[in-house]
Amino acid sequence: MTPDDLVLSPRGLRFQNRVFPCSIGRGGISAHKREGDGATPTGTHRIVGMLFRPDRMARPTDWAVPIRPGDLWSDDPEDEDYNMMVRAPYTPSHERLRRADPLYDLVILTDWNWPYAVPGRGSAIFIHRWRRPGFPTEGCIGLNPTHLLWIAKRIKFKTRLIVR
């Protein structure tokens, strides 16, 4: 582990010698992640991308990709695009990335079950804004929006998310 790793601990998410309070999945932490279980999966996960709402914030890094109207994330284990970003119109089960609420205004993408998704192993694990302190996610990691932006501006290509 290095200071540039994001390390989930009982105290919060540690990064660059700071600890940030965070929320995890309603299903707790699991070594046996499954689609819909609400668990945050254990393991070492690479950071593989960042998405942001350009109508709500400035680009946090030069490699962040704007979320456009019609951007979706497939969460249908039966579909060939399972656990991938897709575009509307898209009929299989999916999650809308451009939401009315601010939950996905800034999203850090991990490589959980990606790019070669195993059906049923669970779709994307994002690091995104929390709904409120202590309110669980569907398996992702949620942060205070100010802390999320601070981290997003400082993560590097080699940054990993480590969940034990």
Coordinates of C-alpha atoms in Angstrom, one line a residue:
M1 CA 0.0 0.0 0.0
T2 CA 1.1 3.5 -0.7
P3 CA -0.3 6.9 0.4
D4 CA -1.8 7.2 -3.1
D5 CA -4.0 4.1 -2.5
L6 CA -7.6 4.5 -1.3
V7 CA -7.9 2.2 1.7
L8 CA -11.2 1.4 3.3
S9 CA -11.0 0.9 7.0
P10 CA -13.4 0.9 9.9
R11 CA -12.6 4.6 10.4
G12 CA -13.3 5.6 6.8
L13 CA -11.5 5.9 3.5
R14 CA -7.8 6.7 3.9
F15 CA -6.0 8.6 1.1
Q16 CA -2.8 10.6 1.2
N17 CA -2.5 10.3 5.0
R18 CA -6.0 11.6 5.6
V19 CA -9.1 9.7 6.6
F20 CA -12.5 10.6 5.1
P21 CA -15.8 9.4 6.6
C22 CA -17.6 7.3 4.0
S23 CA -20.6 5.1 3.4
I24 CA -20.5 1.5 2.1
G25 CA -23.0 -0.9 0.8
R26 CA -26.1 -1.8 2.7
G27 CA -25.0 -5.4 2.5
G28 CA -21.7 -4.7 4.3
I29 CA -18.4 -5.9 2.9
S30 CA -18.3 -9.2 1.1
A31 CA -15.8 -11.6 -0.4
H32 CA -18.7 -13.1 -2.4
K33 CA -20.3 -10.2 -4.2
R34 CA -23.4 -10.9 -6.3
E35 CA -25.7 -8.6 -8.4
G36 CA -28.2 -6.9 -6.1
D37 CA -26.7 -7.9 -2.7
G38 CA -25.8 -4.3 -1.8
A39 CA -22.4 -5.4 -0.7
T40 CA -19.1 -3.6 -1.2
P41 CA -16.6 -6.2 -2.5
T42 CA -13.3 -7.0 -0.9
G43 CA -10.2 -6.8 -2.9
T44 CA -7.8 -4.5 -4.6
H45 CA -9.6 -2.6 -7.3
R46 CA -7.9 -0.3 -9.9
I47 CA -9.2 3.1 -10.7
V48 CA -10.1 3.0 -14.4
G49 CA -12.0 6.2 -15.0
M50 CA -13.8 9.3 -13.8
L51 CA -17.1 10.7 -14.9
F52 CA -18.5 14.2 -14.2
R53 CA -21.6 16.4 -14.9
P54 CA -20.2 19.3 -16.9
D55 CA -23.5 21.2 -16.4
R56 CA -22.9 21.1 -12.6
M57 CA -19.2 21.3 -12.1
A58 CA -15.9 22.0 -13.8
R59 CA -13.8 19.1 -15.1
P60 CA -11.9 17.8 -11.9
T61 CA -9.0 16.4 -13.9
D62 CA -7.9 16.4 -17.5
W63 CA -8.8 12.7 -17.9
A64 CA -12.4 13.0 -16.5
V65 CA -15.1 12.2 -19.1
P66 CA -18.4 14.2 -19.2
I67 CA -21.7 12.5 -18.5
R68 CA -24.0 13.3 -21.4
P69 CA -27.7 13.0 -21.6
G70 CA -28.5 9.4 -22.4
D71 CA -25.5 7.9 -20.7
L72 CA -26.5 4.8 -18.8
W73 CA -24.8 1.9 -17.0
S74 CA -26.0 -1.7 -17.8
D75 CA -26.8 -3.8 -14.8
D76 CA -28.5 -6.6 -16.6
P77 CA -26.4 -9.8 -16.2
E78 CA -28.1 -11.4 -19.2
D79 CA -27.1 -8.6 -21.6
E80 CA -23.8 -8.6 -23.6
D81 CA -23.1 -5.0 -22.3
Y82 CA -23.5 -6.0 -18.6
N83 CA -21.4 -3.7 -16.4
M84 CA -20.6 -1.3 -19.2
M85 CA -21.5 2.3 -20.0
V86 CA -24.2 2.3 -22.7
R87 CA -26.4 4.9 -24.4
A88 CA -30.1 5.4 -24.5
P89 CA -32.3 4.0 -26.0
Y90 CA -31.4 0.8 -24.1
T91 CA -34.0 -1.6 -23.0
P92 CA -32.2 -4.1 -20.7
S93 CA -31.9 -3.1 -17.0
H94 CA -29.7 -0.1 -16.4
E95 CA -28.9 2.8 -14.2
R96 CA -29.1 6.3 -15.4
L97 CA -25.8 8.2 -15.0
R98 CA -27.2 11.7 -15.6
R99 CA -29.5 11.8 -12.6
A100 CA -31.9 14.5 -11.3
D101 CA -30.2 14.3 -7.9
P102 CA -26.5 15.0 -7.4
L103 CA -25.4 11.4 -6.5
Y104 CA -23.5 10.9 -9.8
D105 CA -22.3 14.4 -10.4
L106 CA -18.8 13.0 -9.9
V107 CA -18.0 9.3 -10.2
I108 CA -14.7 7.5 -9.9
L109 CA -14.9 4.1 -11.7
T110 CA -13.2 1.0 -10.4
D111 CA -12.4 -2.2 -12.3
W112 CA -14.8 -4.4 -10.2
N113 CA -16.0 -7.1 -12.6
W114 CA -14.8 -5.1 -15.6
P115 CA -13.9 -5.1 -18.5
Y116 CA -14.9 -8.8 -18.8
A117 CA -17.9 -9.0 -16.6
V118 CA -19.0 -12.3 -15.1
P119 CA -22.8 -12.4 -15.2
G120 CA -24.3 -12.1 -11.7
R121 CA -21.0 -11.1 -10.0
G122 CA -22.2 -7.6 -9.6
S123 CA -22.1 -4.5 -11.7
A124 CA -19.9 -1.4 -11.2
I125 CA -18.5 -0.3 -7.9
F126 CA -18.2 3.5 -8.0
I127 CA -16.9 6.0 -5.6
H128 CA -19.5 8.7 -5.6
R129 CA -21.2 11.3 -3.4
W130 CA -23.1 10.0 -0.4
R131 CA -26.8 10.6 0.1
R132 CA -26.1 11.7 3.7
P133 CA -23.5 10.6 6.3
G134 CA -24.0 7.0 7.4
F135 CA -26.7 6.3 4.7
P136 CA -25.7 3.0 2.9
T137 CA -25.1 2.7 -0.8
E138 CA -26.0 -0.2 -3.2
G139 CA -22.4 -1.5 -2.9
C140 CA -20.4 1.6 -3.9
I141 CA -18.5 3.9 -1.6
G142 CA -20.1 7.2 -0.8
L143 CA -18.3 10.3 0.3
N144 CA -19.0 13.9 1.3
P145 CA -19.0 15.8 -2.0
T146 CA -16.2 18.2 -0.9
H147 CA -14.0 15.2 0.1
L148 CA -14.9 13.4 -3.1
L149 CA -13.7 16.3 -5.2
W150 CA -10.6 16.7 -3.2
I151 CA -9.7 13.1 -3.8
A152 CA -10.7 13.2 -7.5
K153 CA -8.3 16.0 -8.1
R154 CA -5.4 14.0 -6.6
I155 CA -5.8 10.4 -7.7
K156 CA -3.3 9.1 -10.1
F157 CA -3.1 6.3 -12.7
K158 CA -1.6 4.0 -10.1
T159 CA -4.2 4.7 -7.4
R160 CA -6.1 1.6 -6.2
L161 CA -9.1 1.1 -4.0
I162 CA -8.3 -1.5 -1.3
V163 CA -11.2 -3.1 0.6
R164 CA -10.4 -5.7 3.2

